[in-house]
Coordinates of C-alpha atoms and ligand atoms in Angstrom, one line a residue:
X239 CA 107.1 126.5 39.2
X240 CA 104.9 126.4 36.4
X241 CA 107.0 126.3 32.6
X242 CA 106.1 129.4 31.4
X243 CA 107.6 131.3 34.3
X244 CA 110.4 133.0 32.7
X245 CA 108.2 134.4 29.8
X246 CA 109.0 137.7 31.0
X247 CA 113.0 137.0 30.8
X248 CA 115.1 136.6 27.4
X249 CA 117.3 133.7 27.6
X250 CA 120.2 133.5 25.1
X251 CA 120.5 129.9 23.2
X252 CA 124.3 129.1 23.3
X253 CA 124.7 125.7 21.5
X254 CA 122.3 124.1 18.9
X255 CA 122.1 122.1 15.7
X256 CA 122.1 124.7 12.7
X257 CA 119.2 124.9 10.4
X258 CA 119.9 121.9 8.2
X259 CA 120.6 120.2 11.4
X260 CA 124.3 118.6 9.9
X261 CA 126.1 121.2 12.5
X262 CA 126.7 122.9 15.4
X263 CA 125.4 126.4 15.7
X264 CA 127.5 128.4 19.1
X265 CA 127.5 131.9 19.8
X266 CA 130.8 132.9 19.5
X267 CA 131.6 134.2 23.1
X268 CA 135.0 135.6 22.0
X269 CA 133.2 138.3 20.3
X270 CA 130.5 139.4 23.4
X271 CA 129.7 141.6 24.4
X272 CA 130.5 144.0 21.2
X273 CA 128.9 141.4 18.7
X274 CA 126.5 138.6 19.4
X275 CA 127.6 136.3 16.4
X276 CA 126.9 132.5 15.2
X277 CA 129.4 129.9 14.3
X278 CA 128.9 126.6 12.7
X279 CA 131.2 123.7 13.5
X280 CA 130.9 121.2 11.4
X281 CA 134.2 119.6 11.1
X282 CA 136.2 117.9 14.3
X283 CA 138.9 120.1 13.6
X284 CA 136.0 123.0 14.2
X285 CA 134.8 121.7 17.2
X286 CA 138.2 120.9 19.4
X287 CA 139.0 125.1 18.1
X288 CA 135.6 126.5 19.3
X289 CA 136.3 124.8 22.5
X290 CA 140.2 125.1 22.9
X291 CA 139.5 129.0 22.0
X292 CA 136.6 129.2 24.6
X293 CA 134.2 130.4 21.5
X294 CA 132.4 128.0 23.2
X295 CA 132.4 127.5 27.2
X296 CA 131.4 126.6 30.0
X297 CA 131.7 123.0 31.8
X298 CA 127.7 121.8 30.9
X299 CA 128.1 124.3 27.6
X300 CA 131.5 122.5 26.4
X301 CA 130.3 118.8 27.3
X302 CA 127.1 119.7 25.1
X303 CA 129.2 121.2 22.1
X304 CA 131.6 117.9 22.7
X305 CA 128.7 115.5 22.2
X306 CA 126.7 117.3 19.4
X307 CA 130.2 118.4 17.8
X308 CA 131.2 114.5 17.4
X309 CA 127.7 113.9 15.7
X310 CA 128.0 116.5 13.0
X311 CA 131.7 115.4 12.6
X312 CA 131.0 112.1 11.8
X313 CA 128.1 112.7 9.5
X314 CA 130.4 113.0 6.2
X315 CA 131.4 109.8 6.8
X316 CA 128.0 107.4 7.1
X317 CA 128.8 106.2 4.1
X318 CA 132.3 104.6 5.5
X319 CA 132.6 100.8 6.1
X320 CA 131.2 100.0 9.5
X321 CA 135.0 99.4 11.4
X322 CA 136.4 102.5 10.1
X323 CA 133.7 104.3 10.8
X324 CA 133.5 103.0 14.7
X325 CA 137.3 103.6 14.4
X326 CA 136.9 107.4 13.5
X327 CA 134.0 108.2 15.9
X328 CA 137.1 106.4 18.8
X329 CA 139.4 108.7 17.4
X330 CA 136.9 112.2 17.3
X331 CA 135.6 111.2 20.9
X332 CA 139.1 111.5 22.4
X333 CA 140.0 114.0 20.4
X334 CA 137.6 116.3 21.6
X335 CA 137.0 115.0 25.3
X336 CA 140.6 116.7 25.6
X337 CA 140.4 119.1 24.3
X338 CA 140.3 121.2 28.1
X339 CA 141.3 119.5 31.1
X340 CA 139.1 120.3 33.8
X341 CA 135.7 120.7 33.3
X342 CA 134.6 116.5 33.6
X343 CA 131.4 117.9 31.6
X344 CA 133.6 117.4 28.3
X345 CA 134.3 113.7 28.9
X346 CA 131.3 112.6 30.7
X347 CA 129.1 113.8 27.6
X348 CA 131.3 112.2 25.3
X349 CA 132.1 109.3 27.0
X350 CA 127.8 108.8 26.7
X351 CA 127.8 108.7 23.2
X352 CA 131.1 106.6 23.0
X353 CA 129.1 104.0 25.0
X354 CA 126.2 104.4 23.6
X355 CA 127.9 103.4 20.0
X356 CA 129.5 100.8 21.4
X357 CA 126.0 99.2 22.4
X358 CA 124.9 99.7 19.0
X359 CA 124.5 97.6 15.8
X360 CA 124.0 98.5 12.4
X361 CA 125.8 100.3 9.7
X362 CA 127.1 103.6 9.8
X363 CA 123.9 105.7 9.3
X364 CA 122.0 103.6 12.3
X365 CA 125.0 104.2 14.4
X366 CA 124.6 108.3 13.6
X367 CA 121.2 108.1 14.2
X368 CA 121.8 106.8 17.7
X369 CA 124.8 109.3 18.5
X370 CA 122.4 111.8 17.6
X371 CA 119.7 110.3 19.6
X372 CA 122.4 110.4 22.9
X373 CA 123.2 114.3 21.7
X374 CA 120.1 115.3 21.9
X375 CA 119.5 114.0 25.5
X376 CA 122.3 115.4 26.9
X377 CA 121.1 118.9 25.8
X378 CA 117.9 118.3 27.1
X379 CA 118.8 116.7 30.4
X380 CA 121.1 119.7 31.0
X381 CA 118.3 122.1 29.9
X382 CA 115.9 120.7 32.5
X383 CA 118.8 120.7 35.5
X384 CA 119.2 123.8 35.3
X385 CA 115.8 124.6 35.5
X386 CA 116.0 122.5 39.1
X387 CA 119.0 124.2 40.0
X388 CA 117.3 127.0 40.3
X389 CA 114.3 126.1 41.8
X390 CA 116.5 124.4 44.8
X391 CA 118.2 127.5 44.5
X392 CA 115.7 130.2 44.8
X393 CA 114.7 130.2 48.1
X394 CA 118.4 131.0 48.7
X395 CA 118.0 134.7 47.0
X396 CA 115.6 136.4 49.1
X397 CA 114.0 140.0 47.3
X398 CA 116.5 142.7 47.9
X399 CA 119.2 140.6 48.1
X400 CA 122.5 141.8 46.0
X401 CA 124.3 138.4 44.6
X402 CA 128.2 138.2 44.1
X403 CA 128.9 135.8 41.1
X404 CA 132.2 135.0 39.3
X405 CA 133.1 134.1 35.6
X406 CA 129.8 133.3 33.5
X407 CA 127.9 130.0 35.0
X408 CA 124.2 131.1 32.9
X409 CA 122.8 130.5 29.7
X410 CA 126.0 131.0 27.9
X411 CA 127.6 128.4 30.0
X412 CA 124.5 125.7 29.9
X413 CA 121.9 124.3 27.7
X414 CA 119.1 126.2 29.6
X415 CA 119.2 129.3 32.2
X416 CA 122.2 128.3 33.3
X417 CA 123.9 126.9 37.0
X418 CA 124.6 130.1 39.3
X419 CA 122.3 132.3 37.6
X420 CA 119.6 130.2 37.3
X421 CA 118.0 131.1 41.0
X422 CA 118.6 134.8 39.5
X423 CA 116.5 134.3 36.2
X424 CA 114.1 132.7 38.5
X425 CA 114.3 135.4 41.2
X426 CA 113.8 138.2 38.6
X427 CA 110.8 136.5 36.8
X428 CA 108.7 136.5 40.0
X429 CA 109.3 140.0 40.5
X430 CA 112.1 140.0 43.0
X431 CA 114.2 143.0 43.2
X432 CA 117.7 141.4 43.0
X433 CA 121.3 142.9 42.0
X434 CA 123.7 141.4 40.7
X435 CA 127.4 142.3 41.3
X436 CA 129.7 140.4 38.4
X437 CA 133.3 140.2 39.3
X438 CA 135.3 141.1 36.3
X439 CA 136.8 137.4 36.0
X440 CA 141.0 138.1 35.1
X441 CA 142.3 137.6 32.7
X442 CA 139.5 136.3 29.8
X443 CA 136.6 138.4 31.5
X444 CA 134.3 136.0 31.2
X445 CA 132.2 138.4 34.1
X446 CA 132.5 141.7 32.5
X447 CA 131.9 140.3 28.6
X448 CA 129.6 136.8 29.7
X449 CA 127.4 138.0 32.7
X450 CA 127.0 141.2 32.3
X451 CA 125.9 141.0 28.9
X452 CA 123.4 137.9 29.4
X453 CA 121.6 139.5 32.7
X454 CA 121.2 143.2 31.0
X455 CA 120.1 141.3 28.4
X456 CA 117.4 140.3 30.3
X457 CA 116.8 143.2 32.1
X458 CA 118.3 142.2 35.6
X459 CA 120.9 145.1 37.2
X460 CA 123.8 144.2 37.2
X461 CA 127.3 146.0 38.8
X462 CA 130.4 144.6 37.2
X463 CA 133.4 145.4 40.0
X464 CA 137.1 143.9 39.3
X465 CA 138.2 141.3 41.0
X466 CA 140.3 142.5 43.4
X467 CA 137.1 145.1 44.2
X468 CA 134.9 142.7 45.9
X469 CA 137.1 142.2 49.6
X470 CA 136.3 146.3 49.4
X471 CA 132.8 145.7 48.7
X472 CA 132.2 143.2 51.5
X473 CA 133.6 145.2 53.9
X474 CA 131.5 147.9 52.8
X475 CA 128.6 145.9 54.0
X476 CA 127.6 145.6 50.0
X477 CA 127.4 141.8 49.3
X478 CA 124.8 139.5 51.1
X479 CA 125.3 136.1 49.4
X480 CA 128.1 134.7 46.9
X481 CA 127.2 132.0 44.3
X482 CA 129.6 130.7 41.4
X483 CA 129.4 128.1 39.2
X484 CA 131.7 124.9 39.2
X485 CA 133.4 122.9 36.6
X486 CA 134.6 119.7 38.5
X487 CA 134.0 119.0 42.5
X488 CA 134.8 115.7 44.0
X489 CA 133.7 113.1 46.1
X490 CA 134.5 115.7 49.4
X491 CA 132.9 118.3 47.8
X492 CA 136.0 120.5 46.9
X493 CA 135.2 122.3 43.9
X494 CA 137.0 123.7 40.9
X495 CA 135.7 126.5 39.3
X496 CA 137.5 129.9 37.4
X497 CA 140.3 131.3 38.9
X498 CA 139.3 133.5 41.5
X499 CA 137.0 131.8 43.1
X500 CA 138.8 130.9 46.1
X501 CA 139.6 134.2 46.6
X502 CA 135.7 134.7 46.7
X503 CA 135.0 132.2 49.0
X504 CA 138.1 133.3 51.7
X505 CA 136.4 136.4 51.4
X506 CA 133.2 135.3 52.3
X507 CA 133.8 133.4 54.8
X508 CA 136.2 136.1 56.4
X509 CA 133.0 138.7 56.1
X510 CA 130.2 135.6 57.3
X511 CA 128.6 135.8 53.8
X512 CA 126.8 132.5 52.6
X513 CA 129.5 131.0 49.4
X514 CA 127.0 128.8 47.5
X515 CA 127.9 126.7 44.4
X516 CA 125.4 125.5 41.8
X517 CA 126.4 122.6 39.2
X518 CA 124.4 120.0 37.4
X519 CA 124.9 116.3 38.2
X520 CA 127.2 116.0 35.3
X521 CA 129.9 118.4 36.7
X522 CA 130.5 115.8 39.9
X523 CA 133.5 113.7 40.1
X524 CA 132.8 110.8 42.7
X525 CA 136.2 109.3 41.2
X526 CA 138.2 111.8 42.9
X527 CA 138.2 111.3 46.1
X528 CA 139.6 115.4 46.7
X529 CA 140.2 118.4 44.6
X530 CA 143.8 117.7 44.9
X531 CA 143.1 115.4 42.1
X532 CA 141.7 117.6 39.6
X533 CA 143.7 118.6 36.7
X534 CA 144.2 122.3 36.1
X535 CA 144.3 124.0 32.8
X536 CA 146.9 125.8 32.0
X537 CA 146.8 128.6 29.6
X538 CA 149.2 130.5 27.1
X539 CA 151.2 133.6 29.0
X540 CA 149.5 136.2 26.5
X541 CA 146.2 136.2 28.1
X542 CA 147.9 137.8 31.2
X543 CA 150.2 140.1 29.5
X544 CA 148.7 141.4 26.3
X545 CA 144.8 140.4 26.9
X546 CA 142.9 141.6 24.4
X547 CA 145.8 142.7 22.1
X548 CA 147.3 145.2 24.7
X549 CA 150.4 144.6 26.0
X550 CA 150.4 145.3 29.6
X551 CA 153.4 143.6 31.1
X552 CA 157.2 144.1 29.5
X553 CA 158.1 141.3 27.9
X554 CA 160.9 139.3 29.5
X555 CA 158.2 138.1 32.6
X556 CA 157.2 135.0 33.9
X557 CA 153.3 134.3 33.7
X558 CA 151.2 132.7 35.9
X559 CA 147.9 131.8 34.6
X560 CA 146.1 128.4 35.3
X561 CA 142.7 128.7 34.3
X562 CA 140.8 127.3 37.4
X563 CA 141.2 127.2 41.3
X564 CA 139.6 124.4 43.9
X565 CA 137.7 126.1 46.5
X566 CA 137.7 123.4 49.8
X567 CA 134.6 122.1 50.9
X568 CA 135.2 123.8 54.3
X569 CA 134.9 127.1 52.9
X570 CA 131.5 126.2 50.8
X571 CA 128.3 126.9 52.4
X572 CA 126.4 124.8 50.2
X573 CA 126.2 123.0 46.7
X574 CA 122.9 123.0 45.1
X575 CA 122.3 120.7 42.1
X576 CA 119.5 119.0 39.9
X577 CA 118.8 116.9 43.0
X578 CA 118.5 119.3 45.7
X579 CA 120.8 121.4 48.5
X580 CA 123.6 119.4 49.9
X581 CA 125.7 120.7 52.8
X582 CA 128.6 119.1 54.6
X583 CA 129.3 116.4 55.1
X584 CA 128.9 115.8 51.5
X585 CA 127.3 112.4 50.4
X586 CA 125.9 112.7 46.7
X587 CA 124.5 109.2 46.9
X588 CA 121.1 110.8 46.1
X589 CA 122.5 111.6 42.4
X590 CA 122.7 108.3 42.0
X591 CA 125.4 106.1 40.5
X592 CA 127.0 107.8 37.5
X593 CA 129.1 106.6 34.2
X594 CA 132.3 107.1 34.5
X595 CA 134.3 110.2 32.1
X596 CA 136.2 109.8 29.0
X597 CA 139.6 108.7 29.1
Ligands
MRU40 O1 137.1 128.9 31.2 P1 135.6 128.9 31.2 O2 135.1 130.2 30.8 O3 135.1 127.7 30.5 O4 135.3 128.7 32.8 C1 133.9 128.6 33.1 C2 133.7 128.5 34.6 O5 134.6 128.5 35.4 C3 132.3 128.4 35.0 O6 132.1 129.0 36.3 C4 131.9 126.9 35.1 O7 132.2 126.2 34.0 C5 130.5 126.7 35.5 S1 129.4 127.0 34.1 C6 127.9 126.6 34.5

């Protein structure tokens, strides 16, 4: 597909240096869709909050704001003594890589640059330079795996077809047009008539607020249904194809993605509807052999109960609310990545051999 493809489509930058190039520039997503605002991290204690507080989000989006984050962190301190200065950048890098548990995105990025210092020699300003150097890749490659995501992906979204996504897996997730909606940018751009359904995404909304405000943004429809809306909708005959995004899938191909997408995918298999999942090399896990293996975030009760500062449960409950599901392979139809469509049974030899995460 020739580069200047998506001319016709607006694609919203979520992570980049700011203008004197010392920081991080996110949009803050807690604010979307009712403001589109920029924050600058510049400190580590800035960067783990963004990410803790899902300002910033996203498996590829987090990993990218975890390795640029750690460069603008350290950059007060070039003129430290070499140790202490390898000895803080330690002490950032883990500090950061956990700062969310199940997106391997966050590790693996930051795990590059801790290896890439650790190669290095020089004082502390030729050790920023080449953290910097390691930043910068990571954004790019992710930029350019999305782009192949969704050219592997396309020919999965005929014209006409109506597309069931969950949580936000697009620009505002990535460093480019994002994982799941990156064969829908694509789609759109050549003309395609496609529609979008966005499941709301309980409890943080990441559907309603995230997708629905990127893809209007670029003029594709959208429908934003709750969650517990789309078994209806299938029935209906409404849906023709599901595809999510994922934030860890192992060695099997189980894959963890926002909570709620197994419901998805038991739905779609139970209505014979295609369940596709699109992630970037960087968001495999070959050192877990199943999802069983795959820590699960766990969030604070109030997101349930009094989202959005409503309270909508009485106060003496229980709460349930991990942040993130695994989906088995069985029930996926297909995961496309950088590399190309796999199916089952999974072997993602053709990735090639890959570093292992942080910590
Ligand atoms: O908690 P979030 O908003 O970070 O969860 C994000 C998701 O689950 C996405 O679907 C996933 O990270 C893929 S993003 C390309």
């Amino acid at each position: 597909m020739p580069p200047d493809t998506l001319r016709r489509v607006t694609i919203v930058e979520a992570v980049r240096w700011t203008d004197d190039g010392a920081g991080v520039r996110i949009i803050d997503q807690t604010r979307l869709p009712a403001e589109c605002v920029a924050r600058e991290l510049r400190t580590v204690d800035d960067v783990c909050e963004a990410i803790a507080a899902l300002r910033v989000r996203g498996a590829p989006a987090i990993g990218i704001a975890g390795a640029m984050g750690l460069v603008a962190a350290l950059q007060p301190h070039a003129d430290d003594p070499v140790d202490r200065f390898r000895w803080r950048a330690a002490s950032y890098a883990e500090r950061i890589a956990g700062t969310r548990p199940t997106a391997v995105n966050l590790p693996w990025a930051v795990g590059r640059l801790r290896r890439r210092l650790d190669a290095a020699q020089g004082d502390p300003p030729a050790l920023l330079a080449e953290l910097r150097a390691e930043a910068e890749l990571v954004l790019a490659e992710d930029r350019a795996m999305c782009q192949r995501i969704g050219e592997h992906a396309l020919p999965l979204v005929p014209d006409g077809a109506r597309v069931l996504t969950h949580c936000n897996a697009g620009a505002l997730a990535t460093g480019g047009i994002g994982t799941a909606l990156a064969p829908l940018y694509l789609a759109a751009a050549l003309g395609r008539r496609i529609e979008v359904l966005v499941d709301e995404t309980r409890p943080l909304l990441q559907g309603s607020r995230l997708t629905a405000w990127e893809l209007s943004r670029a003029g594709i429809p959208v429908t934003v249904l709750t969650d517990g809306m789309a078994a209806s909708l299938m029935a209906a005959g409404g849906v023709d194809l599901c595809i999510v995004g994922a934030d860890r899938i192992a060695a099997n191909g189980d894959v963890a993605n926002k909570i709620g997408t197994l419901g998805v995918a038991i739905l779609a298999r139970h209505f014979g509807l295609p369940f596709y999942v699109a992630a970037p090399s960087s968001t495999l896990d070959p050192s877990l052999a199943d999802g069983g293996g795959i820590p699960i975030e766990q969030r604070a009760a109030g997101e349930v109960v009094a989202g959005f500062g409503v309270r909508t449960a009485p106060d003496d409950v229980q709460v349930y609310n991990p942040a993130f599901d695994v989906t088995p392979a069985a029930l996926v139809t297909a995961i496309v990545t950088d590399a190309g469509v796999f199916r089952a049974p999974y072997d993602f030899a053709a990735l090639g051999s890959r570093p292992a995460a942080l910590g």
